[in-house]
Structures are given as C-alpha cells and as structure tokens.
CSV table of C-alpha atoms and ligand atoms in Angstrom, one decimal:
chain,number,residue,atom,x,y,z
I,182,UNK,CA,-20.6,-164.9,-146.5
I,183,UNK,CA,-23.4,-162.6,-146.3
I,184,UNK,CA,-21.2,-160.2,-143.3
I,185,UNK,CA,-18.7,-158.4,-145.0
I,186,UNK,CA,-17.3,-156.6,-141.9
I,187,UNK,CA,-15.6,-155.1,-145.8
I,188,UNK,CA,-18.7,-153.1,-146.7
I,189,UNK,CA,-18.3,-150.0,-144.5
I,190,UNK,CA,-14.8,-149.8,-144.8
I,191,UNK,CA,-14.6,-149.1,-148.9
I,192,UNK,CA,-15.4,-145.8,-148.9
I,193,UNK,CA,-13.3,-142.7,-146.3
I,194,UNK,CA,-17.3,-141.2,-146.0
I,195,UNK,CA,-18.4,-144.8,-145.3
I,196,UNK,CA,-15.9,-145.0,-142.7
I,197,UNK,CA,-16.5,-141.8,-141.3
I,198,UNK,CA,-20.0,-142.4,-140.8
I,199,UNK,CA,-19.4,-145.5,-138.6
I,200,UNK,CA,-16.8,-144.3,-136.7
I,201,UNK,CA,-17.5,-144.3,-132.7
I,202,UNK,CA,-14.9,-142.6,-131.3
I,203,UNK,CA,-14.4,-138.6,-132.2
I,204,UNK,CA,-11.2,-136.6,-130.4
I,205,UNK,CA,-13.1,-133.1,-130.5
I,206,UNK,CA,-10.9,-130.1,-129.6
I,207,UNK,CA,-13.2,-129.1,-127.0
I,208,UNK,CA,-11.6,-132.3,-124.6
I,209,UNK,CA,-8.1,-131.5,-125.0
I,210,UNK,CA,-6.2,-129.6,-121.6
I,211,UNK,CA,-3.0,-128.1,-122.6
I,212,UNK,CA,-0.1,-128.1,-119.9
I,213,UNK,CA,2.1,-125.1,-119.1
I,214,UNK,CA,5.3,-123.8,-117.4
I,215,UNK,CA,5.6,-121.1,-116.2
I,216,UNK,CA,8.0,-119.2,-114.8
I,217,UNK,CA,8.7,-116.5,-112.8
I,218,UNK,CA,10.9,-113.9,-115.8
I,219,UNK,CA,7.4,-113.1,-117.8
I,220,UNK,CA,9.8,-112.5,-120.5
I,221,UNK,CA,11.5,-115.3,-120.3
I,222,UNK,CA,10.8,-118.9,-122.7
I,223,UNK,CA,13.2,-121.6,-121.4
I,224,UNK,CA,13.1,-124.7,-124.7
I,225,UNK,CA,12.8,-127.9,-122.6
I,226,UNK,CA,15.6,-130.7,-124.0
I,227,UNK,CA,13.7,-133.6,-122.9
I,228,UNK,CA,10.6,-132.2,-124.5
I,229,UNK,CA,10.9,-131.4,-127.8
I,230,UNK,CA,7.7,-128.4,-128.9
I,231,UNK,CA,7.6,-127.4,-125.0
I,232,UNK,CA,9.5,-124.1,-123.4
I,233,UNK,CA,8.5,-123.2,-120.3
I,234,UNK,CA,6.8,-119.6,-120.6
I,235,UNK,CA,7.0,-116.2,-118.3
I,236,UNK,CA,3.3,-115.4,-118.1
I,237,UNK,CA,3.7,-112.6,-122.0
I,238,UNK,CA,5.6,-115.9,-123.9
I,239,UNK,CA,2.2,-117.7,-122.2
I,240,UNK,CA,-0.7,-115.3,-123.0
I,241,UNK,CA,0.9,-114.9,-126.7
I,242,UNK,CA,0.6,-118.9,-126.6
I,243,UNK,CA,-2.4,-119.1,-124.7
I,244,UNK,CA,-4.3,-116.3,-127.8
I,245,UNK,CA,-3.2,-118.6,-130.8
I,246,UNK,CA,-4.9,-122.0,-128.9
I,247,UNK,CA,-7.4,-120.7,-129.1
I,248,UNK,CA,-8.0,-119.5,-132.2
I,249,UNK,CA,-7.3,-122.8,-132.8
I,250,UNK,CA,-10.2,-123.9,-130.4
I,251,UNK,CA,-8.3,-125.1,-127.7
I,252,UNK,CA,-9.4,-123.8,-124.7
I,253,UNK,CA,-8.5,-125.4,-121.7
I,254,UNK,CA,-4.8,-124.9,-120.1
I,255,UNK,CA,-3.4,-126.7,-116.6
I,256,UNK,CA,-0.6,-124.5,-115.4
I,257,UNK,CA,2.6,-126.0,-113.5
I,258,UNK,CA,4.9,-123.3,-111.8
I,259,UNK,CA,8.4,-123.3,-111.0
I,260,UNK,CA,10.1,-121.9,-108.5
I,261,UNK,CA,13.3,-120.6,-108.2
I,262,UNK,CA,13.3,-119.7,-103.9
I,263,UNK,CA,12.8,-123.8,-102.8
I,264,UNK,CA,12.3,-124.9,-98.4
I,265,UNK,CA,11.0,-127.5,-96.7
I,266,UNK,CA,7.7,-125.6,-96.5
I,267,UNK,CA,7.1,-125.2,-100.3
I,268,UNK,CA,6.5,-122.0,-99.1
I,269,UNK,CA,7.0,-120.7,-102.3
I,270,UNK,CA,3.7,-121.6,-104.0
I,271,UNK,CA,1.4,-121.0,-101.0
I,272,UNK,CA,2.6,-117.4,-100.6
I,273,UNK,CA,-0.7,-114.9,-102.4
I,274,UNK,CA,1.9,-113.2,-105.2
I,275,UNK,CA,2.7,-116.8,-106.2
I,276,UNK,CA,4.2,-117.7,-109.8
I,277,UNK,CA,1.3,-119.7,-110.9
I,278,UNK,CA,-2.0,-117.4,-109.2
I,279,UNK,CA,0.0,-114.8,-110.8
I,280,UNK,CA,-0.4,-116.0,-114.7
I,281,UNK,CA,-4.4,-117.6,-113.6
I,282,UNK,CA,-4.7,-113.8,-112.8
I,283,UNK,CA,-3.1,-112.6,-116.1
I,284,UNK,CA,-4.1,-115.1,-118.6
I,285,UNK,CA,-8.4,-114.0,-117.1
I,286,UNK,CA,-7.9,-110.6,-117.5
I,287,UNK,CA,-6.6,-111.1,-120.7
I,288,UNK,CA,-9.1,-114.4,-121.5
I,289,UNK,CA,-12.5,-113.4,-119.8
I,290,UNK,CA,-14.0,-116.6,-119.9
I,291,UNK,CA,-13.3,-117.6,-123.2
I,292,UNK,CA,-10.2,-119.7,-121.5
I,293,UNK,CA,-10.4,-122.8,-118.9
I,294,UNK,CA,-8.0,-121.9,-116.0
I,295,UNK,CA,-6.7,-125.4,-114.1
I,296,UNK,CA,-4.0,-125.8,-111.3
I,297,UNK,CA,-1.7,-128.2,-110.4
I,298,UNK,CA,-1.9,-128.3,-106.5
I,299,UNK,CA,1.3,-130.1,-105.5
I,300,UNK,CA,4.9,-129.2,-103.2
I,301,UNK,CA,6.8,-131.2,-105.2
I,302,UNK,CA,8.5,-127.9,-107.5
I,303,UNK,CA,8.9,-125.8,-104.5
I,304,UNK,CA,10.5,-128.5,-101.7
I,305,UNK,CA,13.6,-128.5,-101.3
I,306,UNK,CA,13.5,-132.1,-100.9
I,307,UNK,CA,10.8,-132.6,-104.7
I,308,UNK,CA,8.8,-134.6,-102.0
I,309,UNK,CA,4.8,-134.0,-102.7
I,310,UNK,CA,4.8,-133.2,-98.9
I,311,UNK,CA,6.2,-132.5,-95.4
I,312,UNK,CA,9.5,-134.6,-95.1
I,313,UNK,CA,10.2,-136.1,-91.8
I,314,UNK,CA,13.1,-138.5,-91.8
I,315,UNK,CA,12.2,-139.4,-95.1
I,316,UNK,CA,8.9,-140.4,-94.7
I,317,UNK,CA,5.9,-137.9,-96.5
I,318,UNK,CA,4.1,-136.5,-93.7
I,319,UNK,CA,0.7,-137.1,-94.6
I,320,UNK,CA,-2.1,-134.8,-92.4
I,321,UNK,CA,0.5,-132.1,-92.2
I,322,UNK,CA,0.5,-131.5,-95.1
I,323,UNK,CA,-3.3,-130.8,-96.4
I,324,UNK,CA,-3.3,-127.8,-95.2
I,325,UNK,CA,-0.6,-126.3,-97.6
I,326,UNK,CA,-1.7,-128.0,-100.1
I,327,UNK,CA,-5.5,-126.5,-99.4
I,328,UNK,CA,-3.2,-122.8,-99.4
I,329,UNK,CA,-2.1,-123.5,-102.2
I,330,UNK,CA,-5.6,-124.3,-103.8
I,331,UNK,CA,-7.6,-121.4,-102.2
I,332,UNK,CA,-4.3,-119.0,-103.8
I,333,UNK,CA,-4.8,-119.8,-107.1
I,334,UNK,CA,-8.9,-119.9,-106.3
I,335,UNK,CA,-8.7,-116.4,-106.0
I,336,UNK,CA,-6.5,-115.8,-108.2
I,337,UNK,CA,-9.4,-117.2,-110.4
I,338,UNK,CA,-8.6,-121.0,-111.8
I,339,UNK,CA,-11.8,-122.3,-112.5
I,340,UNK,CA,-10.4,-125.8,-111.5
I,341,UNK,CA,-7.6,-127.1,-109.3
I,342,UNK,CA,-5.3,-129.8,-108.8
I,343,UNK,CA,-4.3,-132.2,-106.6
I,344,UNK,CA,-1.1,-134.7,-107.7
I,345,UNK,CA,-0.1,-135.0,-104.1
I,346,UNK,CA,-1.6,-138.5,-103.2
I,347,UNK,CA,-1.8,-138.1,-100.4
I,348,UNK,CA,-5.2,-139.2,-98.5
I,349,UNK,CA,-7.8,-136.9,-97.2
I,350,UNK,CA,-6.9,-134.3,-99.8
I,351,UNK,CA,-9.7,-134.3,-101.6
I,352,UNK,CA,-12.0,-133.6,-99.2
I,353,UNK,CA,-9.6,-130.8,-96.7
I,354,UNK,CA,-9.2,-128.6,-100.4
I,355,UNK,CA,-13.2,-128.7,-100.9
I,356,UNK,CA,-13.3,-127.5,-97.4
I,357,UNK,CA,-11.6,-125.0,-98.1
I,358,UNK,CA,-12.4,-123.8,-100.7
I,359,UNK,CA,-15.8,-123.9,-99.7
I,360,UNK,CA,-14.7,-122.0,-95.9
I,361,UNK,CA,-13.3,-119.0,-98.1
I,362,UNK,CA,-16.3,-118.9,-100.0
I,363,UNK,CA,-15.3,-120.3,-103.4
I,364,UNK,CA,-17.6,-123.1,-103.6
I,365,UNK,CA,-18.2,-122.6,-107.9
I,366,UNK,CA,-14.2,-124.1,-107.1
I,367,UNK,CA,-14.1,-127.2,-109.3
I,368,UNK,CA,-11.3,-129.5,-108.4
I,369,UNK,CA,-10.0,-132.1,-110.5
I,370,UNK,CA,-8.6,-135.0,-108.7
I,371,UNK,CA,-6.1,-137.1,-109.6
I,372,UNK,CA,-7.4,-139.7,-108.2
I,373,UNK,CA,-5.5,-142.4,-109.7
I,374,UNK,CA,-1.9,-141.9,-109.9
I,375,UNK,CA,0.6,-143.9,-110.6
I,376,UNK,CA,4.5,-144.0,-109.4
I,377,UNK,CA,6.1,-144.2,-113.0
I,378,UNK,CA,8.7,-144.3,-115.3
I,379,UNK,CA,7.0,-141.9,-117.5
I,380,UNK,CA,7.1,-139.0,-115.4
I,381,UNK,CA,11.2,-138.7,-116.5
I,382,UNK,CA,10.7,-135.4,-118.2
I,383,UNK,CA,8.3,-133.5,-116.8
I,384,UNK,CA,10.5,-134.1,-114.3
I,385,UNK,CA,13.1,-132.2,-115.7
I,386,UNK,CA,10.8,-129.6,-117.1
I,387,UNK,CA,9.1,-128.6,-113.6
I,388,UNK,CA,12.5,-129.5,-111.6
I,389,UNK,CA,11.0,-131.3,-109.3
I,390,UNK,CA,12.8,-134.9,-109.2
I,391,UNK,CA,12.9,-136.1,-105.7
I,392,UNK,CA,15.9,-135.2,-104.4
I,393,UNK,CA,15.9,-139.1,-102.4
I,394,UNK,CA,14.2,-142.1,-102.7
I,395,UNK,CA,11.0,-141.9,-104.5
I,396,UNK,CA,7.2,-141.8,-104.7
I,397,UNK,CA,5.9,-145.4,-103.8
I,398,UNK,CA,4.9,-144.3,-100.7
I,399,UNK,CA,2.7,-141.8,-101.7
I,400,UNK,CA,1.4,-142.9,-105.5
I,401,UNK,CA,-0.2,-146.1,-106.4
I,402,UNK,CA,1.7,-149.3,-107.5
I,403,UNK,CA,1.4,-150.3,-111.2
I,404,UNK,CA,0.9,-153.9,-110.8
I,405,UNK,CA,-3.1,-152.6,-109.1
I,406,UNK,CA,-6.0,-152.6,-110.9
I,407,UNK,CA,-8.7,-153.1,-107.9
I,408,UNK,CA,-7.0,-150.2,-105.5
I,409,UNK,CA,-6.6,-148.2,-108.8
I,410,UNK,CA,-10.6,-148.1,-108.9
I,411,UNK,CA,-11.2,-147.8,-105.2
I,412,UNK,CA,-8.6,-144.5,-105.5
I,413,UNK,CA,-10.7,-142.6,-107.5
I,414,UNK,CA,-14.0,-143.4,-106.0
I,415,UNK,CA,-13.2,-142.9,-103.2
I,416,UNK,CA,-12.4,-139.0,-103.8
I,417,UNK,CA,-15.6,-139.0,-105.8
I,418,UNK,CA,-16.8,-139.9,-102.5
I,419,UNK,CA,-14.6,-136.5,-100.8
I,420,UNK,CA,-16.2,-134.3,-103.6
I,421,UNK,CA,-13.8,-134.3,-106.2
I,422,UNK,CA,-16.1,-132.5,-109.5
I,423,UNK,CA,-13.4,-134.7,-112.1
I,424,UNK,CA,-11.5,-137.5,-111.5
I,425,UNK,CA,-8.1,-138.7,-113.5
I,426,UNK,CA,-6.2,-142.1,-114.1
I,427,UNK,CA,-2.4,-140.8,-114.6
I,428,UNK,CA,-0.9,-142.1,-116.6
I,429,UNK,CA,-2.8,-142.8,-119.2
I,430,UNK,CA,-1.5,-145.3,-121.7
I,431,UNK,CA,-0.1,-148.1,-120.0
I,432,UNK,CA,-3.4,-147.6,-117.8
I,433,UNK,CA,-5.9,-148.6,-120.8
I,434,UNK,CA,-7.7,-150.7,-118.7
I,435,UNK,CA,-7.7,-148.3,-115.6
I,436,UNK,CA,-9.6,-145.5,-117.7
I,437,UNK,CA,-12.2,-148.1,-118.8
I,438,UNK,CA,-12.4,-150.1,-114.9
I,439,UNK,CA,-13.1,-145.9,-113.5
I,440,UNK,CA,-15.5,-145.1,-116.2
I,441,UNK,CA,-17.5,-147.7,-115.6
I,442,UNK,CA,-17.1,-147.5,-111.6
I,443,UNK,CA,-18.5,-144.0,-111.4
I,444,UNK,CA,-20.6,-141.4,-113.6
I,445,UNK,CA,-17.9,-138.3,-112.6
I,446,UNK,CA,-16.4,-136.6,-115.9
I,447,UNK,CA,-13.3,-138.5,-116.0
I,448,UNK,CA,-10.2,-137.1,-117.2
I,449,UNK,CA,-6.7,-139.0,-118.9
I,450,UNK,CA,-3.5,-137.9,-118.5
I,451,UNK,CA,-0.4,-138.4,-121.9
I,452,UNK,CA,2.4,-137.4,-119.7
I,453,UNK,CA,5.4,-136.4,-120.3
I,454,UNK,CA,7.3,-139.9,-121.1
I,455,UNK,CA,4.5,-140.7,-123.6
I,456,UNK,CA,4.7,-137.5,-125.2
I,457,UNK,CA,8.6,-138.0,-125.2
I,458,UNK,CA,8.1,-141.1,-126.8
I,459,UNK,CA,6.5,-140.3,-129.5
I,460,UNK,CA,8.8,-137.2,-130.4
I,461,UNK,CA,11.7,-139.6,-130.3
I,462,UNK,CA,11.2,-141.9,-132.5
I,463,UNK,CA,8.9,-139.3,-135.8
I,464,UNK,CA,12.6,-137.7,-134.9
I,465,UNK,CA,14.2,-140.7,-136.1
I,466,UNK,CA,11.3,-140.9,-138.9
I,467,UNK,CA,10.2,-144.4,-137.4
I,468,UNK,CA,6.9,-143.4,-137.1
I,469,UNK,CA,4.7,-140.9,-139.1
I,470,UNK,CA,3.6,-138.5,-136.1
I,471,UNK,CA,0.5,-137.1,-136.9
I,472,UNK,CA,-1.3,-140.4,-137.5
I,473,UNK,CA,0.3,-142.1,-134.1
I,474,UNK,CA,-1.3,-139.3,-132.1
I,475,UNK,CA,-4.4,-139.5,-133.7
I,476,UNK,CA,-4.3,-143.1,-132.4
I,477,UNK,CA,-2.7,-142.6,-129.1
I,478,UNK,CA,-5.4,-139.9,-128.4
I,479,UNK,CA,-8.4,-141.9,-130.1
I,480,UNK,CA,-7.7,-144.8,-127.8
I,481,UNK,CA,-7.5,-142.7,-124.6
I,482,UNK,CA,-11.3,-142.1,-125.7
I,483,UNK,CA,-12.2,-145.1,-127.1
I,484,UNK,CA,-11.0,-146.3,-123.5
I,485,UNK,CA,-13.0,-144.2,-121.3
I,486,UNK,CA,-12.2,-140.7,-120.9
I,487,UNK,CA,-13.6,-137.5,-121.2
I,488,UNK,CA,-11.0,-135.2,-121.5
I,489,UNK,CA,-7.2,-135.5,-122.3
I,490,UNK,CA,-4.8,-134.1,-121.5
I,491,UNK,CA,-2.5,-133.6,-123.5
I,492,UNK,CA,1.6,-131.7,-124.6
I,493,UNK,CA,0.6,-133.0,-128.6
I,494,UNK,CA,-2.7,-130.6,-128.3
I,495,UNK,CA,-2.3,-127.0,-129.6
I,496,UNK,CA,0.2,-129.2,-133.0
I,497,UNK,CA,-2.8,-131.4,-133.0
I,498,UNK,CA,-5.2,-129.2,-133.8
I,499,UNK,CA,-2.4,-127.0,-136.0
I,500,UNK,CA,-1.4,-129.6,-137.5
I,501,UNK,CA,-5.7,-130.9,-138.3
I,502,UNK,CA,-4.0,-134.8,-137.0
I,503,UNK,CA,-7.5,-134.9,-135.7
P,71,PBG,C1,4.2,-134.1,-109.9
P,71,PBG,C2,3.3,-133.9,-111.0
P,71,PBG,C3,4.2,-134.8,-111.4
P,71,PBG,C4,3.2,-134.7,-112.9
P,71,PBG,C5,2.5,-134.1,-112.3
P,71,PBG,N1,2.4,-134.1,-111.3
P,71,PBG,C6,4.7,-135.2,-112.1
P,71,PBG,C7,5.6,-136.5,-110.5
P,71,PBG,O1,4.0,-136.9,-109.8
P,71,PBG,O2,6.5,-136.7,-110.2
P,71,PBG,C8,4.1,-135.8,-114.4
P,71,PBG,C9,3.4,-135.1,-115.6
P,71,PBG,C10,3.6,-135.5,-116.4
P,71,PBG,O3,4.7,-136.4,-116.6
P,71,PBG,O4,3.7,-135.0,-118.2
P,71,PBG,N2,3.4,-134.6,-108.7
C-alpha cells in the first residue's frame, strides 16, 4: 500500500493544515425578531435560546455579538396591527425601520444591517402578498413590497432581502430603490425558497403563519432541482446582488447547483426548524451540540454558500464551536 490516506489524518496540526473548508465569523448572519416595545424581551418557546427583542434589548445583544466578530444581522418585524395591505410594514416609522435607524446610530459602519422584506407578518391573513379569493395577487403586491424595501433603505439598511417568492419583485424593488436614489443599497434575493415544513418555529416566532391554505402557490416545490437553479439565475438577471437557497440542509445539492450556475455571492438560510431540531436533540443529551453545529455550518459552506444565515451564530462563536 503506497497510498495511505491516514498519513495526513495522524495529528491535529496536519488535519488542520489540509482542511478544505473553514467557517469564519465574517460569513455568519444572525437573524433577529424585533418587537414594538423598546424594552421588551420575549423568549420563543419553539426556538430555545432565541428571543424577540425590543430595540433597546436588540442594541445590547448586537453590541455583544460584535465583540465576538459577528457583524451582520437580518431583521424581521412583528406587527401588533395587521390588515389586508400590510400597512404597518410600510409606514415610515415601522418597527423595522426604527430598529435599523437606531442600530445605525449606535454602531455606524461596524455593523451590516440586512432586513427581511415580506408582508406575511403584517397581513391579517398571513400570506406574503395581497389576497383575493384565496389567491395571492402577484403584480398588485409588488408596489407594497417596494415601499417596504424603500422604507428600510431610507432608515439606513445595507441590504434588503425580499422573501415573498412573487415573480418580478427583484426588478421592481431595484427600480424603486434606484428611482429614489438608493443605488448603493444591496439586494439579497431569497431567490430559491422552498415551501418547507422547516419554517414551523419561525412562523410561531414571527406570528406569520397563513390563516388559511399554504404557500405552495408561490414558494417552490421541494421536488424540483432544475427549477431551483432557474429561480436563482432569473433573480441574478433582475439585478440581485446576492442570491439565497432556503432552507439549507435538505437542499445542499441545490446550493451546489446554484453555486455552479452563477458567480453571484450565495447565501444559505439554516432555518428555524433546522435550529430547533438540534436544540431539542441536544437538550435530551442525544447529540453533542457544538460538534453537530460545526458539522452543519461546515457542510453548508462546503456545498458552496458564501454566507450562512443561522440562529446558532452567536452561541457558536461564544462557545468556540467553530
Ligand atoms: C417570510 C419568511 C419566512 C422565513 C423567512 N422569511 C417564513 C415563511 O416563508 O413562511 C423562514 C425563516 C426560518 O424558518 O427560520 N416569508
């Protein structure tokens, strides 16, 4: 036996030297749920370790994360007033825009602020666009999404991230941003987003579950790999600066497929259900949490993601799991 693969596995130093994939803090994005009461803090039962924060609490938390090298956030708003046009998400002093402005004031350019752009949490019916006779209207919803994105850009967001999966929203939002002079605000498209059971805990966290029906008439069918690549390539053509595959773990093949089809930077969203399964198993002593989190985040990067949006971010850095 001339070839012995084990030679380079012999010592920790050799293994470290030949490691092909490393996950760095700069690649991680921490999602946050923002509530209207500035001093509020509400633990989310289905996502152990994650809380909804009012802006004062958010500032404290982000300050700590910055010390760990975690310098990107993705903000989701919770709205006490919901209606059929998602008005709370587009008015100028909406909860997300207020949080963006405050974070910008506190941290300046040390923090990358991304915002989720979607109407489900501000709609009384919980769907991601205007609803008529049980159907989400596509083109009628685009101006509302554009207004929401614009309000985040005005407040100082670096990146706006539409997650609705309606057709043509990347072009519509890009035009709205450019038309208002926000040519430097980047657009991260949730370009390939599947209709997934893994969003369960998130809908509880963001109070955004559809009251009737489901999202399969706009989010993607998990069975389709070719269509998955096409969705992302189309958004690149509409002007997206960054693309995304979501969820991550059941779709590592799709991450690889999109990576190979385009040179645009790619994010993957390690979603709520993926997080909560790890937390539940760890709580029961069934898995070694740190080891599993490292393995999961590494696999997502190895598959081809440049950025990883993950609820594990700050704990993984704090406990040196990576
Ligand atoms: C909003 C949105 C969802 C997620 C991100 N943005 C939920 C959904 O589409 O129902 C899920 C994130 C997660 O599960 O962590 N459309």
